[in-house]
mmCIF file of C-alpha atoms in Angstrom:
data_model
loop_
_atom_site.group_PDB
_atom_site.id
_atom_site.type_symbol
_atom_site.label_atom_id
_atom_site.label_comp_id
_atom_site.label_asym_id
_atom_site.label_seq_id
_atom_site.Cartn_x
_atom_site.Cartn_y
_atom_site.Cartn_z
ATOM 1 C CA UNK A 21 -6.612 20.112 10.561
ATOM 2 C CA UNK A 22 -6.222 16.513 9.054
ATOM 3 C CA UNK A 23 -2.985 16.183 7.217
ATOM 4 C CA UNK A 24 -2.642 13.569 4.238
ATOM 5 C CA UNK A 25 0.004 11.006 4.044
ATOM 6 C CA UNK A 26 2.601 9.957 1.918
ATOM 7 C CA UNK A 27 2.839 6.797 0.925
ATOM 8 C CA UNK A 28 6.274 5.448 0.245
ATOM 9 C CA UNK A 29 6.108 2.421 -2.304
ATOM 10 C CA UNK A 30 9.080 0.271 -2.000
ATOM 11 C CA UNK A 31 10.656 -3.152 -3.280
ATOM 12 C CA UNK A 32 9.083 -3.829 -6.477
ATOM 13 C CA UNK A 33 10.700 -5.431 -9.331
ATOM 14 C CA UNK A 34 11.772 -3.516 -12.688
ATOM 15 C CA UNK A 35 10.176 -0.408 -10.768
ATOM 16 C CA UNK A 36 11.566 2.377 -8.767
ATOM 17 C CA UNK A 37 10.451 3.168 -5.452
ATOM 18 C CA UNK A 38 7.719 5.293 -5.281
ATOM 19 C CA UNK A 39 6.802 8.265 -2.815
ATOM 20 C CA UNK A 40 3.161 9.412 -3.304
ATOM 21 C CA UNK A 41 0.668 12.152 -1.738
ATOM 22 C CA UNK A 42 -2.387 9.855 -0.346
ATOM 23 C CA UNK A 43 -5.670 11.056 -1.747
ATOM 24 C CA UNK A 44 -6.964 10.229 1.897
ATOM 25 C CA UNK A 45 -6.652 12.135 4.941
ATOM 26 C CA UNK A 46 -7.052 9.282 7.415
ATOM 27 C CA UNK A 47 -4.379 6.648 8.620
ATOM 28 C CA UNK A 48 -2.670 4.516 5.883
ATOM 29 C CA UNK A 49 -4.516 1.367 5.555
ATOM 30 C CA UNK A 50 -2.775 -1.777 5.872
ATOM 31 C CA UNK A 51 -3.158 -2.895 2.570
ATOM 32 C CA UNK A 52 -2.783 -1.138 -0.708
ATOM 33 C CA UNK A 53 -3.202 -2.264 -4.644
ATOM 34 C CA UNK A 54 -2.027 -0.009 -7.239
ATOM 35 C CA UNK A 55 -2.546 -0.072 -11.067
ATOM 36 C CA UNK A 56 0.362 0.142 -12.978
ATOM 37 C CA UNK A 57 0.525 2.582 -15.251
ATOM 38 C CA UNK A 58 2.341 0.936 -17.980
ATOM 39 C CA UNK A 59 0.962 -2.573 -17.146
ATOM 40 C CA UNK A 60 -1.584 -3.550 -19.640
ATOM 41 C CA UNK A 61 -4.392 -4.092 -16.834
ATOM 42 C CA UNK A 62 -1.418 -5.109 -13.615
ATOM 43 C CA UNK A 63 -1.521 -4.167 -10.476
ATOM 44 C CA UNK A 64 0.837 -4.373 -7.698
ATOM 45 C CA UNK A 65 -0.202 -5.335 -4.037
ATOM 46 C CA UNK A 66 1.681 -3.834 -0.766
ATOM 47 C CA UNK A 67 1.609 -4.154 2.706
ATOM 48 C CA UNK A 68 2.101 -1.467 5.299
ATOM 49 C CA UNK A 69 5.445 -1.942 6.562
ATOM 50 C CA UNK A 70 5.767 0.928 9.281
ATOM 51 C CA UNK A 71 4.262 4.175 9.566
ATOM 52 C CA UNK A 72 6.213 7.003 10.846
ATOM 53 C CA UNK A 73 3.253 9.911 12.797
ATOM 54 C CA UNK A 74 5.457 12.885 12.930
ATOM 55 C CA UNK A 75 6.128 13.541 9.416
ATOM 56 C CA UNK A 76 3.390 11.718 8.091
ATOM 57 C CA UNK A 77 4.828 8.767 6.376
ATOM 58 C CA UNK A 78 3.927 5.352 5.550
ATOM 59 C CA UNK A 79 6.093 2.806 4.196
ATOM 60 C CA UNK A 80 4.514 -0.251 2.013
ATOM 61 C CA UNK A 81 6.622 -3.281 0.463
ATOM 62 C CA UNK A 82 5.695 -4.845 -2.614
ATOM 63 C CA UNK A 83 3.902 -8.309 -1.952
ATOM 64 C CA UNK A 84 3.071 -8.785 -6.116
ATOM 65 C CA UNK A 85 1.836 -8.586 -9.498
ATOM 66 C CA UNK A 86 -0.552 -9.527 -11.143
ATOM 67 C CA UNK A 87 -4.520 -9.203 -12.658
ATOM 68 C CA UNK A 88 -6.320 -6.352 -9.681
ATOM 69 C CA UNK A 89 -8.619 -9.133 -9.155
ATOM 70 C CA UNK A 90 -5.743 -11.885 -7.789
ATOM 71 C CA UNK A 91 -3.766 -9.020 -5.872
ATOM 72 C CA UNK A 92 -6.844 -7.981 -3.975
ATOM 73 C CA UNK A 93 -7.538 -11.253 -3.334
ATOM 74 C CA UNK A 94 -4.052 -12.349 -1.979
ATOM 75 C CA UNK A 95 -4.222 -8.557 0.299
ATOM 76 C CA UNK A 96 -7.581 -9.563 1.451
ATOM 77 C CA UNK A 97 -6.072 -12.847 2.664
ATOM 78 C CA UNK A 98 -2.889 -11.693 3.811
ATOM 79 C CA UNK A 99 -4.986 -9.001 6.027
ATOM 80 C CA UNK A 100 -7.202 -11.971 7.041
ATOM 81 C CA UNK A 101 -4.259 -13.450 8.354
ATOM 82 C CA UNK A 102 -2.679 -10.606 10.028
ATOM 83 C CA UNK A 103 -5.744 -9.236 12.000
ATOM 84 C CA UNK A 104 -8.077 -12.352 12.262
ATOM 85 C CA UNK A 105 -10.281 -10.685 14.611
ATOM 86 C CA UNK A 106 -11.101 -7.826 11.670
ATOM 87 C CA UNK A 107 -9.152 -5.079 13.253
ATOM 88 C CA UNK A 108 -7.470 -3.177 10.753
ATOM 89 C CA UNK A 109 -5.636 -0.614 13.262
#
């Protein structure tokens, strides 16, 4: 049986950290965008910190805010960066 994840949301400015039930059952990805929900078209951009396997956990930390389009942008890069060789696990 595939468990989901939850995805703790940490570090960003003005905004509480937030622990959410992935709507995916595989491993946490190593980037994540998020639209706020109060942000007139924002969207914040984390990073997979650490993922803890026995009780299902992944930790992100904010990397920004902005229009989706220039987060996912900066994530793509930053994950360009990070695993060159297109290896995301």
């Amino acid at each position: 049986m595939q468990q989901r994840w939850v995805y703790q949301l940490r570090d960003c400015p003005d905004h509480e950290d937030v622990e959410t039930l992935s709507k995916q059952t595989g491993r946490p990805r190593q980037i994540l965008a998020r639209r706020r929900k109060d942000g007139d078209g924002l969207a914040d951009g984390y990073v997979l910190q650490w993922i803890d396997t026995q009780v299902h956990t992944a930790v992100y930390a904010w990397i920004q805010t902005g229009d989706p389009r220039q987060v996912t942008n900066d994530l793509l890069q930053f994950l360009t960066e990070v695993c060159p060789d297109g290896s995301t696990r």
